[in-house]
């Protein structure tokens, strides 16, 4: 049975900004995020294999995983995020469909629900104090977007391009970091403007559409167009 005590400690940090945190604390938080992200990916893959959760709860778990990826991408390296998700999927896909696996998947979903329920919206005044994570020196600087000028549909297009890029890897390492940092800011802005429920539905649709999209010239153009739009703010 999954030890929920530790997992309940790890999950909330997926959505907490690091205002003025000391370097050592930031390192601990990033490591906790990676561990929680891996667990979410593992449970998502195990559920996909064993069909443990009903459709609604499976979509809910997928949304938590997507949110965790976006949040972690703003603070950890690209390789760390991809490795955590890949390892989690491999572990979950290799799980036997046993009572233990069922208990672990349900415990993960319950822990994610409890963590999200405890998450409070970020006060608008605090947004200006957010400390961006260290990035590569050559990364192109992208100013913070104007939160309420983008519609929910526009955010959906950004999220779709993000998930396509995550799967197809069209951009250079430098551009990926810049793109992901911008998507993280857009995600926070969308949560503030439209609320969690609407954003979760939008992310779910974006991820499903991205999963059904082939990696080719047209999808490359979509990713490049959204990246250029965000870089032009």
Short mmCIF file of C-alpha atoms in Angstrom, two decimals:
data_model
loop_
_atom_site.label_atom_id
_atom_site.label_comp_id
_atom_site.label_asym_id
_atom_site.label_seq_id
_atom_site.Cartn_x
_atom_site.Cartn_y
_atom_site.Cartn_z
CA UNK A 1 0.00 0.00 0.00
CA UNK A 2 1.36 3.42 -0.92
CA UNK A 3 2.52 5.45 2.02
CA UNK A 4 0.28 8.47 1.69
CA UNK A 5 1.98 10.48 4.40
CA UNK A 6 5.05 11.19 2.27
CA UNK A 7 3.07 11.56 -0.93
CA UNK A 8 0.70 14.10 0.62
CA UNK A 9 3.75 16.14 1.54
CA UNK A 10 5.16 15.94 -1.98
CA UNK A 11 2.09 16.70 -4.07
CA UNK A 12 1.24 20.21 -2.80
CA UNK A 13 4.62 21.59 -3.89
CA UNK A 14 3.62 21.01 -7.51
CA UNK A 15 1.55 24.19 -7.43
CA UNK A 16 3.40 26.37 -4.93
CA UNK A 17 5.58 29.25 -6.24
CA UNK A 18 8.99 29.75 -4.65
CA UNK A 19 8.88 33.34 -3.42
CA UNK A 20 12.38 34.22 -2.30
CA UNK A 21 13.21 30.64 -1.29
CA UNK A 22 16.78 29.82 -0.36
CA UNK A 23 18.74 27.75 -2.94
CA UNK A 24 18.79 24.68 -0.68
CA UNK A 25 15.03 24.86 -0.17
CA UNK A 26 14.46 25.29 -3.90
CA UNK A 27 16.55 22.17 -4.56
CA UNK A 28 14.47 20.17 -2.07
CA UNK A 29 11.22 21.40 -3.60
CA UNK A 30 12.33 20.53 -7.13
CA UNK A 31 13.34 17.02 -6.03
CA UNK A 32 9.96 16.58 -4.33
CA UNK A 33 8.23 17.74 -7.50
CA UNK A 34 10.16 15.21 -9.58
CA UNK A 35 9.21 12.37 -7.21
CA UNK A 36 5.55 13.34 -7.18
CA UNK A 37 5.53 13.76 -10.97
CA UNK A 38 7.00 10.28 -11.38
CA UNK A 39 4.34 8.81 -9.07
CA UNK A 40 1.51 10.51 -10.97
CA UNK A 41 2.90 9.25 -14.29
CA UNK A 42 3.25 5.75 -12.85
CA UNK A 43 -0.33 5.65 -11.59
CA UNK A 44 -1.65 7.10 -14.84
CA UNK A 45 0.16 4.39 -16.86
CA UNK A 46 -0.95 1.63 -14.48
CA UNK A 47 -4.55 2.78 -14.78
CA UNK A 48 -4.25 2.86 -18.56
CA UNK A 49 -3.05 -0.74 -18.53
CA UNK A 50 -5.37 -2.17 -15.88
CA UNK A 51 -8.47 0.05 -16.36
CA UNK A 52 -8.83 0.63 -12.63
CA UNK A 53 -10.61 3.99 -12.59
CA UNK A 54 -13.88 4.92 -14.29
CA UNK A 55 -13.54 7.32 -17.21
CA UNK A 56 -14.21 10.48 -15.20
CA UNK A 57 -11.61 9.67 -12.55
CA UNK A 58 -9.08 8.56 -15.17
CA UNK A 59 -9.46 11.95 -16.86
CA UNK A 60 -9.07 13.63 -13.49
CA UNK A 61 -5.81 11.79 -12.83
CA UNK A 62 -4.58 12.72 -16.31
CA UNK A 63 -5.35 16.37 -15.58
CA UNK A 64 -3.35 16.26 -12.35
CA UNK A 65 -0.42 14.77 -14.25
CA UNK A 66 -0.64 17.47 -16.92
CA UNK A 67 -0.78 20.21 -14.29
CA UNK A 68 2.19 18.68 -12.47
CA UNK A 69 4.22 18.56 -15.68
CA UNK A 70 3.55 22.21 -16.44
CA UNK A 71 4.39 23.29 -12.89
CA UNK A 72 7.55 21.19 -12.69
CA UNK A 73 8.75 22.31 -16.13
CA UNK A 74 9.08 25.85 -14.78
CA UNK A 75 11.54 24.79 -12.08
CA UNK A 76 13.38 21.66 -13.18
CA UNK A 77 15.40 20.95 -16.30
CA UNK A 78 13.79 19.59 -19.46
CA UNK A 79 15.66 16.29 -19.11
CA UNK A 80 14.59 15.87 -15.48
CA UNK A 81 10.92 16.35 -16.33
CA UNK A 82 11.04 13.99 -19.29
CA UNK A 83 12.99 11.38 -17.34
CA UNK A 84 10.53 11.49 -14.44
CA UNK A 85 7.53 11.04 -16.73
CA UNK A 86 9.23 8.34 -18.81
CA UNK A 87 10.31 6.38 -15.75
CA UNK A 88 6.87 6.69 -14.18
CA UNK A 89 5.18 5.46 -17.36
CA UNK A 90 7.60 2.55 -17.61
CA UNK A 91 7.01 1.54 -13.99
CA UNK A 92 3.24 1.85 -14.33
CA UNK A 93 3.15 0.03 -17.64
CA UNK A 94 5.13 -2.81 -16.11
CA UNK A 95 2.88 -3.15 -13.08
CA UNK A 96 0.80 -6.27 -12.58
CA UNK A 97 -2.94 -5.71 -12.38
CA UNK A 98 -3.22 -6.67 -8.72
CA UNK A 99 -4.99 -5.36 -5.65
CA UNK A 100 -1.77 -3.59 -4.68
CA UNK A 101 -1.73 -1.69 -7.99
CA UNK A 102 -5.39 -0.77 -7.59
CA UNK A 103 -4.73 0.54 -4.09
CA UNK A 104 -1.73 2.55 -5.27
CA UNK A 105 -3.59 4.17 -8.16
CA UNK A 106 -6.54 5.11 -5.97
CA UNK A 107 -4.22 6.36 -3.22
CA UNK A 108 -2.41 8.55 -5.74
CA UNK A 109 -5.67 10.03 -6.99
CA UNK A 110 -6.90 10.65 -3.44
CA UNK A 111 -3.61 12.31 -2.49
CA UNK A 112 -3.76 14.53 -5.58
CA UNK A 113 -7.32 15.55 -4.75
CA UNK A 114 -6.40 16.43 -1.18
CA UNK A 115 -3.37 18.39 -2.31
CA UNK A 116 -5.35 20.37 -4.88
CA UNK A 117 -8.13 21.05 -2.37
CA UNK A 118 -5.59 22.67 -0.07
CA UNK A 119 -4.12 24.84 -2.80
CA UNK A 120 -5.23 28.46 -2.55
CA UNK A 121 -5.29 30.84 -5.52
CA UNK A 122 -2.19 33.03 -5.70
CA UNK A 123 -3.02 36.61 -4.59
CA UNK A 124 -2.55 38.98 -7.52
CA UNK A 125 -0.19 41.20 -5.55
CA UNK A 126 2.14 38.27 -5.00
CA UNK A 127 2.47 37.46 -8.70
CA UNK A 128 4.92 40.35 -9.14
CA UNK A 129 7.16 38.85 -6.45
CA UNK A 130 7.48 35.44 -8.10
CA UNK A 131 11.13 34.46 -8.47
CA UNK A 132 11.78 32.70 -11.77
CA UNK A 133 14.05 29.63 -11.58
CA UNK A 134 17.63 29.79 -12.86
CA UNK A 135 17.82 29.15 -16.59
CA UNK A 136 20.48 28.81 -19.22
CA UNK A 137 22.24 32.16 -19.89
CA UNK A 138 21.42 32.04 -23.59
CA UNK A 139 17.68 31.62 -23.02
CA UNK A 140 15.62 34.28 -24.70
CA UNK A 141 13.84 36.43 -22.12
CA UNK A 142 10.04 36.33 -22.40
CA UNK A 143 8.15 39.02 -20.46
CA UNK A 144 5.21 37.91 -18.35
CA UNK A 145 2.02 37.80 -20.47
CA UNK A 146 -0.97 40.01 -19.83
CA UNK A 147 -3.11 37.48 -17.90
CA UNK A 148 -6.62 38.57 -18.82
CA UNK A 149 -6.03 39.48 -22.46
CA UNK A 150 -5.77 35.84 -23.56
CA UNK A 151 -9.01 33.90 -23.92
CA UNK A 152 -9.43 30.38 -22.59
CA UNK A 153 -9.43 29.10 -26.18
CA UNK A 154 -6.09 30.82 -26.79
CA UNK A 155 -4.68 29.20 -23.66
CA UNK A 156 -5.97 25.87 -25.00
CA UNK A 157 -3.98 26.42 -28.20
CA UNK A 158 -0.87 27.16 -26.15
CA UNK A 159 -1.36 24.03 -24.05
CA UNK A 160 -1.95 21.96 -27.19
CA UNK A 161 1.30 23.21 -28.71
CA UNK A 162 3.08 22.49 -25.42
CA UNK A 163 1.93 18.85 -25.40
CA UNK A 164 2.79 18.43 -29.09
CA UNK A 165 6.28 19.80 -28.45
CA UNK A 166 6.71 17.57 -25.42
CA UNK A 167 5.99 14.52 -27.59
CA UNK A 168 7.63 15.53 -30.88
CA UNK A 169 10.60 17.62 -29.66
CA UNK A 170 10.80 20.12 -32.51
CA UNK A 171 12.44 23.04 -30.69
CA UNK A 172 16.04 23.54 -29.70
CA UNK A 173 16.99 23.06 -26.05
CA UNK A 174 17.17 26.84 -25.56
CA UNK A 175 13.78 27.46 -27.16
CA UNK A 176 12.18 24.62 -25.19
CA UNK A 177 13.18 26.28 -21.91
CA UNK A 178 11.82 29.63 -23.07
CA UNK A 179 8.60 28.07 -24.38
CA UNK A 180 7.95 26.07 -21.23
CA UNK A 181 8.62 29.07 -18.97
CA UNK A 182 6.06 31.07 -20.97
CA UNK A 183 3.49 28.26 -20.84
CA UNK A 184 3.89 28.05 -17.06
CA UNK A 185 3.10 31.76 -16.76
CA UNK A 186 0.12 31.40 -19.09
CA UNK A 187 -1.13 28.46 -17.03
CA UNK A 188 -1.06 30.50 -13.82
CA UNK A 189 -2.76 33.40 -15.57
CA UNK A 190 -5.50 31.13 -16.92
CA UNK A 191 -6.12 29.65 -13.45
CA UNK A 192 -6.45 33.15 -12.04
CA UNK A 193 -8.76 34.35 -14.80
CA UNK A 194 -10.98 31.31 -15.46
CA UNK A 195 -10.73 28.99 -12.45
CA UNK A 196 -9.35 25.49 -12.00
CA UNK A 197 -12.31 23.54 -13.40
CA UNK A 198 -12.35 25.36 -16.73
CA UNK A 199 -8.57 25.17 -17.06
CA UNK A 200 -8.49 21.44 -16.24
CA UNK A 201 -11.07 20.73 -18.96
CA UNK A 202 -9.08 22.83 -21.41
CA UNK A 203 -5.83 21.02 -20.56
CA UNK A 204 -7.52 17.62 -20.92
CA UNK A 205 -8.80 18.51 -24.39
CA UNK A 206 -5.42 19.92 -25.40
CA UNK A 207 -3.56 16.81 -24.26
CA UNK A 208 -6.01 14.45 -25.96
CA UNK A 209 -5.78 16.41 -29.22
CA UNK A 210 -1.98 16.49 -29.00
CA UNK A 211 -1.80 12.73 -28.40
CA UNK A 212 -3.81 12.22 -31.60
CA UNK A 213 -1.58 14.54 -33.64
CA UNK A 214 1.22 13.17 -35.82
CA UNK A 215 4.72 14.62 -35.54
CA UNK A 216 5.16 16.22 -38.96
CA UNK A 217 5.52 19.49 -40.82
CA UNK A 218 2.08 20.81 -39.86
CA UNK A 219 2.52 20.07 -36.16
CA UNK A 220 5.99 21.65 -36.29
CA UNK A 221 4.39 24.82 -37.70
CA UNK A 222 1.81 24.84 -34.90
CA UNK A 223 4.50 24.61 -32.23
CA UNK A 224 6.66 27.27 -33.87
CA UNK A 225 3.69 29.62 -34.29
CA UNK A 226 2.65 29.38 -30.63
CA UNK A 227 6.24 29.76 -29.48
CA UNK A 228 6.65 32.86 -31.65
CA UNK A 229 3.42 34.33 -30.29
CA UNK A 230 4.54 33.87 -26.70
CA UNK A 231 8.03 35.17 -27.45
CA UNK A 232 6.48 38.27 -29.00
CA UNK A 233 4.71 39.45 -25.85
#
